[in-house]
Coordinates of C-alpha atoms in Angstrom, one line a residue:
X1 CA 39.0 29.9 -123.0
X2 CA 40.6 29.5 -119.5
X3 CA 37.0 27.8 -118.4
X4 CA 37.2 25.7 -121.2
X5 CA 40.3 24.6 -120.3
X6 CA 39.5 24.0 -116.4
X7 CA 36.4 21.9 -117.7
X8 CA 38.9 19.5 -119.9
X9 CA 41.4 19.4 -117.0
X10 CA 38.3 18.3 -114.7
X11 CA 37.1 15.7 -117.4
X12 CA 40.1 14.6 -117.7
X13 CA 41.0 14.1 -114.0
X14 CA 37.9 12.6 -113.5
X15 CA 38.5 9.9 -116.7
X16 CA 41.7 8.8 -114.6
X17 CA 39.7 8.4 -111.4
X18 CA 37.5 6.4 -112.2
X19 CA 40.0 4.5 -114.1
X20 CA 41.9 4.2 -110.7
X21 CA 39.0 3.4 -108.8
X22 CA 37.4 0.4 -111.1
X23 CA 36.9 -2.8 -110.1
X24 CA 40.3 -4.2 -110.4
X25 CA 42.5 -4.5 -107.4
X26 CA 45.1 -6.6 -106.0
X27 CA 47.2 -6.7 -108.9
X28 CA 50.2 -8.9 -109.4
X29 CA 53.1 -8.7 -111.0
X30 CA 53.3 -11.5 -114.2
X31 CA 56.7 -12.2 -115.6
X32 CA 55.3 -14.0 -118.6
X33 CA 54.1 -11.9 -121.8
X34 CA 53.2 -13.1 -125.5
X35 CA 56.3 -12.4 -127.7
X36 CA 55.0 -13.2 -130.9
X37 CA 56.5 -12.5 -134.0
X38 CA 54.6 -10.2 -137.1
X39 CA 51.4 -11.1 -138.6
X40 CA 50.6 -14.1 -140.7
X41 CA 50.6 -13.1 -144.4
X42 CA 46.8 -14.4 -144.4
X43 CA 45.8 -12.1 -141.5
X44 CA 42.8 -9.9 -143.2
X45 CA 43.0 -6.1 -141.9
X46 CA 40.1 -5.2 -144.8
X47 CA 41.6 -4.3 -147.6
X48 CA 44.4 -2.3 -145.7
X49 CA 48.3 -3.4 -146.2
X50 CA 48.7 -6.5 -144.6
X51 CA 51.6 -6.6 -142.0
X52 CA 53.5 -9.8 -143.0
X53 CA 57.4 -11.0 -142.2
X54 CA 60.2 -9.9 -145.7
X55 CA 63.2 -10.3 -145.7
X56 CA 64.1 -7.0 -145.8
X57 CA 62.3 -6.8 -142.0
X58 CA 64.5 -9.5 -140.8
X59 CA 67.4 -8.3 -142.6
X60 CA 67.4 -5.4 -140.5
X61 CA 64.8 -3.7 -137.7
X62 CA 63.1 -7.2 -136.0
X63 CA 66.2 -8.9 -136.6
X64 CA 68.7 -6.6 -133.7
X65 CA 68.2 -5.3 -130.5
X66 CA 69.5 -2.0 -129.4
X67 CA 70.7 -0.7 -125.9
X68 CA 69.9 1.9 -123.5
X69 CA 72.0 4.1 -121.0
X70 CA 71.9 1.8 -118.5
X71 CA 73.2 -1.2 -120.7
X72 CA 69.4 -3.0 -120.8
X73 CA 68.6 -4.5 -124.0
X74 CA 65.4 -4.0 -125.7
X75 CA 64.1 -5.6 -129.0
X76 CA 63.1 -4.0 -132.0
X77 CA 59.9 -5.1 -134.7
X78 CA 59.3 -3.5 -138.0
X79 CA 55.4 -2.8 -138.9
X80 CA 55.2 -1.2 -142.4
X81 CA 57.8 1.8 -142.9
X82 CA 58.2 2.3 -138.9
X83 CA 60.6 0.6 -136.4
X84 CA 59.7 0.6 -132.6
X85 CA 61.5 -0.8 -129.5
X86 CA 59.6 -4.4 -129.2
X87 CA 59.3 -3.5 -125.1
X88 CA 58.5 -0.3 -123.0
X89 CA 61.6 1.9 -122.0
X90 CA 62.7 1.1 -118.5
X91 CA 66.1 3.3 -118.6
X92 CA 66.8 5.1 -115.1
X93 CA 67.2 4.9 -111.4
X94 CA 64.1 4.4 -109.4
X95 CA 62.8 6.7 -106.9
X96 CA 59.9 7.1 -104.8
X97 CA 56.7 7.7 -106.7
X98 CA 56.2 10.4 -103.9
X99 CA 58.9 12.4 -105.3
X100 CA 58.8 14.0 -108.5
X101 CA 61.4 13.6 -111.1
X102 CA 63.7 16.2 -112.0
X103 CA 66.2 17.8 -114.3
X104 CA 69.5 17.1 -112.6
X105 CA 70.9 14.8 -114.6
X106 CA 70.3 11.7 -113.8
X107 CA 67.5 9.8 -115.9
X108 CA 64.6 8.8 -113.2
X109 CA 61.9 7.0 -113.2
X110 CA 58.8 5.8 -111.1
X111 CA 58.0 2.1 -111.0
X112 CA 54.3 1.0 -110.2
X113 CA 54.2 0.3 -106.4
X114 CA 57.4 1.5 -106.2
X115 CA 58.5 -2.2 -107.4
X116 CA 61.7 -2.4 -109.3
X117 CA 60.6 -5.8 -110.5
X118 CA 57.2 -4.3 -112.3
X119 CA 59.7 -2.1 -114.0
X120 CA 61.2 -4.6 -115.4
X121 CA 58.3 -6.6 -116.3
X122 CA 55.7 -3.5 -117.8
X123 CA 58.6 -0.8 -118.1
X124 CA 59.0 2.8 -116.1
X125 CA 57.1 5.3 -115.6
X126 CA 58.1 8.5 -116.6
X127 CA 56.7 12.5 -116.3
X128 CA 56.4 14.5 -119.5
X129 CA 59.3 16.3 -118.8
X130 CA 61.8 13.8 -117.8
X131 CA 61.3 11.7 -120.3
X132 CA 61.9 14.7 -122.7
X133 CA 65.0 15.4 -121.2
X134 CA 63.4 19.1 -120.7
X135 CA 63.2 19.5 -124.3
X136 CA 59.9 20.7 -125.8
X137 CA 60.9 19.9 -129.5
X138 CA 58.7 17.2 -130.8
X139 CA 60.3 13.6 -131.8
X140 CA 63.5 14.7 -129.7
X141 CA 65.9 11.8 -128.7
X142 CA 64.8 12.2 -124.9
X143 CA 65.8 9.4 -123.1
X144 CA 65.8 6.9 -125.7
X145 CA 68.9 5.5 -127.1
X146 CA 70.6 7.6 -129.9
X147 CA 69.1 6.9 -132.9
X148 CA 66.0 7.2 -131.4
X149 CA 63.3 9.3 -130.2
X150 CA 59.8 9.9 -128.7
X151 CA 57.1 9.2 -131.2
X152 CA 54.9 11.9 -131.8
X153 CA 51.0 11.8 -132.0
X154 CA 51.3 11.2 -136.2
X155 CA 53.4 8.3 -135.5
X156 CA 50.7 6.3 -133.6
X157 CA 48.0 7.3 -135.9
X158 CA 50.6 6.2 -138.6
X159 CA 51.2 2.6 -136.5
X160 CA 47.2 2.4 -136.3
X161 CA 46.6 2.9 -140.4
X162 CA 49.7 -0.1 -140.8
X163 CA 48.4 -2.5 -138.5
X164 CA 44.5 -1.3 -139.8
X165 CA 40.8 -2.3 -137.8
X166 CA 41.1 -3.5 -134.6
X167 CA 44.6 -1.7 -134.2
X168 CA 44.8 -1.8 -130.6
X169 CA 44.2 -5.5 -130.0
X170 CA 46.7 -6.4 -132.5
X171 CA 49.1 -4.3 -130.9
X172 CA 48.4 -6.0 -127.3
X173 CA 50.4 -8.9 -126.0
X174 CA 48.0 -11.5 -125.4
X175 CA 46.3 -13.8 -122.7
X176 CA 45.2 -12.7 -119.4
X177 CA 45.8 -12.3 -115.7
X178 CA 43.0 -14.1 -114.6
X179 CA 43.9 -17.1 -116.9
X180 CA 47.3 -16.9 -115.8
X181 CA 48.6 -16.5 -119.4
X182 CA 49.1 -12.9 -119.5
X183 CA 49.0 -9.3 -118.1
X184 CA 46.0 -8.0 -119.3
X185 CA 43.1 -8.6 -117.0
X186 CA 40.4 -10.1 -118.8
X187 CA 38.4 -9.9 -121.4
X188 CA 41.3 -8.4 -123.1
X189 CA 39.3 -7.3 -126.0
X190 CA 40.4 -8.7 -129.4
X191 CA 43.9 -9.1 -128.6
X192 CA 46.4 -10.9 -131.1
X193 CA 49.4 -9.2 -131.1
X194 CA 49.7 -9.5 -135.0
X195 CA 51.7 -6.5 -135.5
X196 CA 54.4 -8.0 -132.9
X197 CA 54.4 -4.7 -131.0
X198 CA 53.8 -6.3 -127.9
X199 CA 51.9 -3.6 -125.6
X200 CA 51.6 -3.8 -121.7
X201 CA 49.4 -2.3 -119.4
X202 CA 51.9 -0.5 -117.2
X203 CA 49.6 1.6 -115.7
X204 CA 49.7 5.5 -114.5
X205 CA 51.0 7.2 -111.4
X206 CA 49.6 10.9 -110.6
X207 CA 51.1 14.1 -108.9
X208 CA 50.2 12.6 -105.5
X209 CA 52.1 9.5 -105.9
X210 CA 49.5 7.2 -106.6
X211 CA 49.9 4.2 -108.6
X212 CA 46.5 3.0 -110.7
X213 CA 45.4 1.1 -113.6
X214 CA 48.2 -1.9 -113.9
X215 CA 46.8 -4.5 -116.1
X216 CA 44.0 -2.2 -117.5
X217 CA 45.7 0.0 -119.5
X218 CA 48.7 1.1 -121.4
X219 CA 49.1 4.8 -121.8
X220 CA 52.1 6.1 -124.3
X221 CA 53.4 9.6 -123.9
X222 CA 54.0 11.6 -127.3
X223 CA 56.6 13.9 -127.7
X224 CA 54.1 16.5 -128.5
X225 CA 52.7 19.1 -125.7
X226 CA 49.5 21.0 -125.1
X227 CA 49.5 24.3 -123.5
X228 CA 52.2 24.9 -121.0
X229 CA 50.4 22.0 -118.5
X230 CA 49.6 18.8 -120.4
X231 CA 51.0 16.6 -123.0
X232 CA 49.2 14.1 -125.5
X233 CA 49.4 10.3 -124.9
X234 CA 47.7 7.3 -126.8
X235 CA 45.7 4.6 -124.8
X236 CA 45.3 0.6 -125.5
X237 CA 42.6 -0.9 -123.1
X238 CA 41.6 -4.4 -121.4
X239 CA 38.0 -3.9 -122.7
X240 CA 38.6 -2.7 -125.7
X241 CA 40.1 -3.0 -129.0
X242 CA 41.1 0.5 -130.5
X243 CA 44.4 3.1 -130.2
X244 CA 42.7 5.9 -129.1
X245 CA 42.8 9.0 -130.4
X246 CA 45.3 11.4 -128.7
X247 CA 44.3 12.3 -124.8
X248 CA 46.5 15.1 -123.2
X249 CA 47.6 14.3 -118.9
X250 CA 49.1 17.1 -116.6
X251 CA 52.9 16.8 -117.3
X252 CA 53.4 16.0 -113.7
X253 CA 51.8 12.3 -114.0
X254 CA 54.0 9.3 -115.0
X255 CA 53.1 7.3 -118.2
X256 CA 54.8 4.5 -120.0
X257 CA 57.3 5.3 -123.1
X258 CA 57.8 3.3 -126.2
X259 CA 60.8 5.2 -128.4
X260 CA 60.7 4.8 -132.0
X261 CA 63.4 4.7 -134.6
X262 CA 64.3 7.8 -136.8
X263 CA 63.8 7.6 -140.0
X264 CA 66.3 6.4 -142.0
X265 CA 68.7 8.0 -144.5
X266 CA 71.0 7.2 -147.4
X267 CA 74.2 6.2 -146.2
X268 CA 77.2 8.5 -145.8
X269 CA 80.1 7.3 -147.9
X270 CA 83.7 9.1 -149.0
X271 CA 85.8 8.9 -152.1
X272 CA 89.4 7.6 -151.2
X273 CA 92.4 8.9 -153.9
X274 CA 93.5 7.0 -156.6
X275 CA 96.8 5.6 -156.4
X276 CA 99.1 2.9 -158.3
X277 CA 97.8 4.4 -161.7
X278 CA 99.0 2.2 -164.7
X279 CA 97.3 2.2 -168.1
X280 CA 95.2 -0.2 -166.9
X281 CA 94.8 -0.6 -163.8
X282 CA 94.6 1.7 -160.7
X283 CA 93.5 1.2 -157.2
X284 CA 91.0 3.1 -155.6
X285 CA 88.1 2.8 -152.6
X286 CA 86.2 4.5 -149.9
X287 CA 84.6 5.1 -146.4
X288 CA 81.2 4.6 -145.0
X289 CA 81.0 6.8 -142.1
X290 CA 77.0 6.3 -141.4
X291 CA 74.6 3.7 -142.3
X292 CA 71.8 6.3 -142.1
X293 CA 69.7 4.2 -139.7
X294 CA 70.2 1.1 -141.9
X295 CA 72.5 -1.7 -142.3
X296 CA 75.0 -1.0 -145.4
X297 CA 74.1 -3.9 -147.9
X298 CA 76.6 -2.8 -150.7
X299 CA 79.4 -0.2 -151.1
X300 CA 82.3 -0.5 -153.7
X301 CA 83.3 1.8 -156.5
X302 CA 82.0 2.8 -159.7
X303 CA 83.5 4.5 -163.4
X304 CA 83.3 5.7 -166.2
X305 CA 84.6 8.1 -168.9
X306 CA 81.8 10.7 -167.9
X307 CA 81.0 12.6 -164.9
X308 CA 79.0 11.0 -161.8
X309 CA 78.9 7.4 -162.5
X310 CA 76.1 5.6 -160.8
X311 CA 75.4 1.8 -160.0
X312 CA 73.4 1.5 -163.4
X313 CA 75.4 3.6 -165.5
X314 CA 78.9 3.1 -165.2
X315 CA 82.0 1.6 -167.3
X316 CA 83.5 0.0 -164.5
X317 CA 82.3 -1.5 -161.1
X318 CA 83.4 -3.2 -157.6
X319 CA 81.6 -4.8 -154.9
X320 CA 83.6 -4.6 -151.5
X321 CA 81.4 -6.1 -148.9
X322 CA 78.7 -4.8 -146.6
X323 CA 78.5 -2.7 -143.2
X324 CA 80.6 0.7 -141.8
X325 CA 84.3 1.3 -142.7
X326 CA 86.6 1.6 -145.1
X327 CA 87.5 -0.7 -148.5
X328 CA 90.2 -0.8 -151.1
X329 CA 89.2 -0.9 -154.9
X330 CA 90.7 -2.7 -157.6
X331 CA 90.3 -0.7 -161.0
X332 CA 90.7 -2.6 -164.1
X333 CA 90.0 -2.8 -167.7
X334 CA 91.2 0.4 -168.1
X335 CA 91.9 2.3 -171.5
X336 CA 95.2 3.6 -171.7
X337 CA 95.2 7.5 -172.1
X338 CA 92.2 7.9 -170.6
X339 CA 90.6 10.3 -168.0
X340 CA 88.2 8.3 -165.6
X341 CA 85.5 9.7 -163.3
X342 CA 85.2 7.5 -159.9
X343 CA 82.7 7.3 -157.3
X344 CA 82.7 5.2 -154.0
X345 CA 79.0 4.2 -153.1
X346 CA 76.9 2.4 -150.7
X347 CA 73.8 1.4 -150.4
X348 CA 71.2 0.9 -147.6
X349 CA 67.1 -0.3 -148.2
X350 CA 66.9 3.9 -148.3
X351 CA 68.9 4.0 -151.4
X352 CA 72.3 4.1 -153.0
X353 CA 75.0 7.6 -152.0
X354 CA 77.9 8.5 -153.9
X355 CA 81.2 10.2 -153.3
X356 CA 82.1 13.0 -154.1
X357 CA 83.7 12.1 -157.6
X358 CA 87.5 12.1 -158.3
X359 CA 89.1 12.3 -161.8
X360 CA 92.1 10.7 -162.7
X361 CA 93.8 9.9 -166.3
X362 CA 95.3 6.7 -166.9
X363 CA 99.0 6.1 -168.2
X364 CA 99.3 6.6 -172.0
X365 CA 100.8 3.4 -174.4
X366 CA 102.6 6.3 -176.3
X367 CA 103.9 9.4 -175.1
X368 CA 105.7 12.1 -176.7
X369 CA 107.3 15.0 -174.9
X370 CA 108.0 18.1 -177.3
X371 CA 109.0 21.6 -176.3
X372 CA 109.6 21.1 -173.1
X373 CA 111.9 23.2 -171.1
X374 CA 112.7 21.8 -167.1
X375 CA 113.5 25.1 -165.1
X376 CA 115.4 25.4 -162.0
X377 CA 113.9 23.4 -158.6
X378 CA 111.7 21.7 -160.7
X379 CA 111.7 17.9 -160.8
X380 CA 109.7 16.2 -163.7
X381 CA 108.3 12.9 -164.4
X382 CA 106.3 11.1 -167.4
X383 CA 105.2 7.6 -167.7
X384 CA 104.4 5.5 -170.7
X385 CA 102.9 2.3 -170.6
X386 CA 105.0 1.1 -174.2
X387 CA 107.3 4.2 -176.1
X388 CA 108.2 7.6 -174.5
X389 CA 109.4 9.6 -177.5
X390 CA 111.3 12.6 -176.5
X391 CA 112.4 16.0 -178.6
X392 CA 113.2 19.1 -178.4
X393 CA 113.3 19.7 -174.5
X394 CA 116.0 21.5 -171.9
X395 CA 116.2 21.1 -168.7
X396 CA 118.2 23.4 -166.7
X397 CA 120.4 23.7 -164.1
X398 CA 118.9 22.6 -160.6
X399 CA 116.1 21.0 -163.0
X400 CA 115.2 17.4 -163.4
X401 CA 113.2 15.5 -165.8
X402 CA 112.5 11.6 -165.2
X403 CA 111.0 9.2 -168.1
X404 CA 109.8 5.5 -167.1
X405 CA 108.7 3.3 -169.4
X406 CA 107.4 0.0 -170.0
X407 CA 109.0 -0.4 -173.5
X408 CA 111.0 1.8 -175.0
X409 CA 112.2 5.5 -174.8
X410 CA 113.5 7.5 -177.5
X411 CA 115.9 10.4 -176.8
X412 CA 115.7 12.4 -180.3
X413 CA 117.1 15.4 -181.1
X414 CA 117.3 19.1 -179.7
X415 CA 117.2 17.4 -176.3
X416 CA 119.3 18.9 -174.1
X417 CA 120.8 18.9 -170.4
X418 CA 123.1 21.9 -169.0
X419 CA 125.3 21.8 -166.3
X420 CA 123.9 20.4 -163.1
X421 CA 120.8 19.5 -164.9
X422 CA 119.5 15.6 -164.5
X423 CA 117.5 13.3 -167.1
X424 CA 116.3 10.2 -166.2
X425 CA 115.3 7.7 -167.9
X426 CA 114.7 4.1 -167.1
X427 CA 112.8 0.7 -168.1
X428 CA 110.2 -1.0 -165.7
X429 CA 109.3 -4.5 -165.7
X430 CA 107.3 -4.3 -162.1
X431 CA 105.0 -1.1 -163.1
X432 CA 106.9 1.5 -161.1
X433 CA 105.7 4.6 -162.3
X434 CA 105.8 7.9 -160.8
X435 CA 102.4 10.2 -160.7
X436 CA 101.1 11.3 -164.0
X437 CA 101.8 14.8 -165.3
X438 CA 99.4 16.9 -167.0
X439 CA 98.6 15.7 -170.8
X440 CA 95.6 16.1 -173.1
X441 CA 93.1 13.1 -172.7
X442 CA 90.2 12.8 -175.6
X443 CA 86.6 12.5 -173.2
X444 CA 85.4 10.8 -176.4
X445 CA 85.3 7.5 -176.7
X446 CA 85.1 7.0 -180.1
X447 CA 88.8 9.2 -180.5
X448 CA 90.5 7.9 -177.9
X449 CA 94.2 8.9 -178.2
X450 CA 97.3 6.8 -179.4
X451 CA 99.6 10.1 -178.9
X452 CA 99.7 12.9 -176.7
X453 CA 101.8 16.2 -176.5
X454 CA 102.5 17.8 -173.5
X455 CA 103.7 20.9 -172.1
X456 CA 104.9 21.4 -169.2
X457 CA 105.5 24.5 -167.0
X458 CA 106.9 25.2 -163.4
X459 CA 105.3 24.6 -161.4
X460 CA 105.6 27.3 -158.7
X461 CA 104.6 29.9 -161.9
X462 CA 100.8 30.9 -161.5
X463 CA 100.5 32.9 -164.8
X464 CA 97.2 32.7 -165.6
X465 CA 93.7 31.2 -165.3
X466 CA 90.5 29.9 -167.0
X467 CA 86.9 29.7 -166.7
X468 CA 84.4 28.2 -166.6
X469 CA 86.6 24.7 -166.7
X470 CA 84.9 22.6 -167.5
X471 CA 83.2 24.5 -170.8
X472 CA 80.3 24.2 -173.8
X473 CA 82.9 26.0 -175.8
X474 CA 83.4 29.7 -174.4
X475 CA 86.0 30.6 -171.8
X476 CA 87.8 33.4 -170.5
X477 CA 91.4 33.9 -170.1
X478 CA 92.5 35.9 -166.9
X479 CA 96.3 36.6 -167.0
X480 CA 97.4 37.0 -163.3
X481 CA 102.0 37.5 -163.6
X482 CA 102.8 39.8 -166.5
X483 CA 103.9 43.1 -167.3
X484 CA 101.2 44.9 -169.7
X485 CA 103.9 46.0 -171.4
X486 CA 105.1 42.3 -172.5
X487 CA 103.2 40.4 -175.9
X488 CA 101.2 37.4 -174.9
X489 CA 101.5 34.5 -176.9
X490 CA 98.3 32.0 -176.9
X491 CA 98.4 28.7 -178.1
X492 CA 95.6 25.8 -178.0
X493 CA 96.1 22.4 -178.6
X494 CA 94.5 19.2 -178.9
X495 CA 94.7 15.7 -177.7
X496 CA 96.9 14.6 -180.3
X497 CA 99.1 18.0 -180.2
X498 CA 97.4 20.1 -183.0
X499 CA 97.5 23.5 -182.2
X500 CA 93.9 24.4 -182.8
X501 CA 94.1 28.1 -181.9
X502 CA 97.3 30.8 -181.9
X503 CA 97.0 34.0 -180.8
X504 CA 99.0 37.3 -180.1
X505 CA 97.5 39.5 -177.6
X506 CA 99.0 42.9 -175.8
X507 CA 98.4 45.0 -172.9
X508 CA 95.2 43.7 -171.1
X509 CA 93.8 41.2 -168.4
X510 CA 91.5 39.4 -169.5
X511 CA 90.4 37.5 -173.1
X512 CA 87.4 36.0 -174.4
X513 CA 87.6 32.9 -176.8
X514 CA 85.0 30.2 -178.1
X515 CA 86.0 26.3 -178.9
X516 CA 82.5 25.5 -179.8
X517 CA 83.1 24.5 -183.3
X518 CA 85.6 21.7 -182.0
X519 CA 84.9 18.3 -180.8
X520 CA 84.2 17.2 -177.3
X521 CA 87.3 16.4 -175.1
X522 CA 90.3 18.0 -173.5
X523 CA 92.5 21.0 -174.8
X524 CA 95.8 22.4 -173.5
X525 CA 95.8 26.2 -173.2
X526 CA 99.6 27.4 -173.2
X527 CA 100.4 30.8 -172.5
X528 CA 103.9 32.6 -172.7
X529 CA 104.8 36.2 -171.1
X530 CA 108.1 37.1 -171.7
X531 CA 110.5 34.4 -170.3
X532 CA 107.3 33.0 -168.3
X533 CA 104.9 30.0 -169.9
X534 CA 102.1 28.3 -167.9
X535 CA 99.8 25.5 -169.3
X536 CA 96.2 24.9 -167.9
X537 CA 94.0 21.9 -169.0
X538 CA 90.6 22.9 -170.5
X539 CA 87.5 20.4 -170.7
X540 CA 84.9 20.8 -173.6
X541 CA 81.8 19.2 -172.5

């Protein structure tokens, strides 16, 4: 195996020398190269996808440029699913091609001849290592700009398939030295530059410091390695019209780099809370925090009366402009009395991401609030879009219960305030409402409600708990405050205050129970332990 590997390292050497020692000499720097756009949509690659401007290419990769460390700016071309910088990197401070690179920090680079300005015209030169930033993970960022890496082997065969027969002259800028049109010494075999990607024969330097092949050839590291001593690199020539296969170089010469883009994700987009809830109305939004690698072409907010809403299933939905940031949402159309489901999106050419959802419940049109007691440090609101009827409720002292309305409210009997107890109640005109309490909301839209009961517990009382929630119809109650001593009183009622299930249980801490015979849509379990009661909302799917 070792002689094996001595023989290709001698091949290999000896491909480069006489590559350094051809013909070709006296080579000049040429500060003019062919910058022509993608191929013509009648370009024939035999029966292989044609490489042709979109709008979707100008719309995004062709159409910006991107920056390097250093602050130089590079173009960008699109050629089938891939995005590549439209020039060779030339990011880095120059030193002596006599001196190899190293890792200290500083991005270096060789120019050919040690000439700045043929870095600037055919890009740097850069050793496997440096350029890897003294990673050995394949497509790592290197010393490309974020967002980008070092291609690796698959992505040039990949670029050769798209651009299809003749790859490598269609990937060569065209023209020639001799002609003075060009950089490519002549005949610069079959080049067109259809694909737009603009390559440059920037030459080689070796582990001696010698500079060879400017104007011949372009050779493009990978990010993939070979043994401990070489790394793979693809090859365009003047005489010739192919991207070679994958060669591999001693890590210690200096090649050319061209970075490619990563691939590109959905978007990553956040759910802002509702507010300004009405029965309505409600306002609501989001926050793109990545494009994933592509410009944001549509975000907004999406609704409906069932879980995870999407852009083509949805009651409800907004379109708040384009790009990174955050938007505000207007809700409307609303039912009253009605739990929502909301979503922010945004959408990239990748696809569309979601939010994570948020549920909320519209303001009723009626409310009526029935066996209700307010305890003490516990402050209270309910809102009704039209009537609040009231009944039956006692608020404590130190407790306070407020009712806002945007018609009527009716105080009716066995309501009742002790000393240093507070009731509110008051009429809007400018929707003024305070937050929502918990009331049972139908999830059916064919029963949507026109009157809801509510109970109401303190807060700061964890009595029991439920699960699962949401449910097909089983759940199990988990009583956490109570004395096993004490009678547990269970009650179940619907959206419209029918107590669907009573039930007197004793002495243990946990119950099983089954709402599968009833309808689809939300259930109040309450619960009372002596001089405790709790109230949980429970979902039927």
């Amino acid at each position: 195996m070792k002689k094996a590997i001595f023989t290709s390292l001698i091949l290999m050497a000896a491909f480069f020398c006489t590559a350094q020692n051809g013909s070709k000499t006296n080579i000049s720097v040429i500060n003019h190269a062919d910058r022509s756009g993608l191929a013509d949509e009648s370009s024939s690659l035999n029966g292989k996808e044609k490489i042709k401007p979109s709008a979707s290419v100008s719309s995004v990769c062709g159409a910006y440029t991107v920056t390097d460390a250093d602050g130089n700016v590079y173009s960008t071309v699109k050629i089938g699913d891939q995005c590549w910088m439209g020039e060779n990197l030339r990011v880095g401070i120059m030193i002596p091609g006599t001196t190899n690179q190293a890792n200290n920090g500083v991005i270096e680079k060789h120019c050919y001849g040690d000439l700045l300005s043929n870095c600037n015209t055919y890009g740097g030169l850069y050793q496997w290592g440096e350029l890897m930033q003294y990673s050995g993970q394949p497509k790592t960022q290197g010393i490309c700009p974020a967002g980008w890496n070092i291609p690796a082997s698959g992505d040039f065969q990949w670029l050769g398939y798209l651009v299809g027969d003749s790859a490598g002259g269609k990937l060569k800028t065209t023209g020639t030295i001799e002609g003075g049109t060009g950089l490519w010494y002549a005949p610069n075999t079959m080049a067109t530059n259809l694909s737009g990607f603009s390559a440059v024969p920037g030459g080689w330097k070796d582990e001696s410091g010698n500079f060879g092949n400017l104007g011949q050839n372009a050779f493009f590291y990978t990010s993939e390695g070979w043994w401990d001593c070489c790394a793979y690199f693809r090859q365009l020539d003047y005489n010739g019209g192919y991207l070679n296969n994958a060669s591999w170089a001693m890590r210690s010469r200096s090649l050319s780099v061209r970075c490619i883009k990563n691939a590109a994700t959905l978007s990553t987009v956040s759910t802002s809370s509702i507010s300004g809830i009405t029965a309505t109305t409600a306002f609501g939004g989001g926050n793109v925090t990545g494009d994933g690698g592509e410009d944001v072409t549509a975000r907004g907010v999406v609704w409906s009366t069932t879980p995870n809403p999407t852009i083509t299933s949805y009651v409800g939905i907004t379109s708040n402009g384009t790009g990174l940031g955050a938007f505000t949402s207007n809700l409307t159309a609303l039912a009253p009395g009605t739990i929502y489901y909301v979503r922010a999106y945004a959408t990239n050419s990748i696809g569309t991401a979601y939010g994570l959802g948020i549920e909320f419940m519209t303001m009723p049109s009626i409310l009526t609030v029935s066996g209700l007691t307010i305890n003490s440090g516990t402050d209270t609101c309910f809102n009704a879009a039209q009537t609040i009827n009231v009944s039956n409720i006692t608020v404590k002292t130190g407790g306070s219960a407020t009712f806002i309305s945007g018609g009527n409210i009716l105080l009716q009997t066995a309501t009742k305030v002790e000393n240093g107890g507070y009731l509110k109640a008051s009429i809007t005109t400018n929707s003024s409402y305070c937050m929502l309490n918990k009331s049972a909301i139908t999830l059916n839209e064919e029963e949507l409600p026109k009157e809801i009961k509510t109970a109401e517990m303190n807060e700061a009382v964890a009595l029991f708990a439920i699960s699962p929630n949401p449910t097909f119809g089983a759940f199990t109650l988990k009583m956490i405050d109570f004395e096993t001593t004490q009678i547990i009183h269970l009650e179940v009622y619907s959206m419209m205050g029918e107590m669907v299930m009573q039930s007197k249980l004793f002495g243990q801490r946990q119950y099983d129970f089954d709402l599968s015979g009833r309808s689809k849509g939300v259930y109040f379990i309450r619960v009372i332990s002596g001089d405790k009661m709790g109230v949980e909302k429970l979902i039927k799917q």
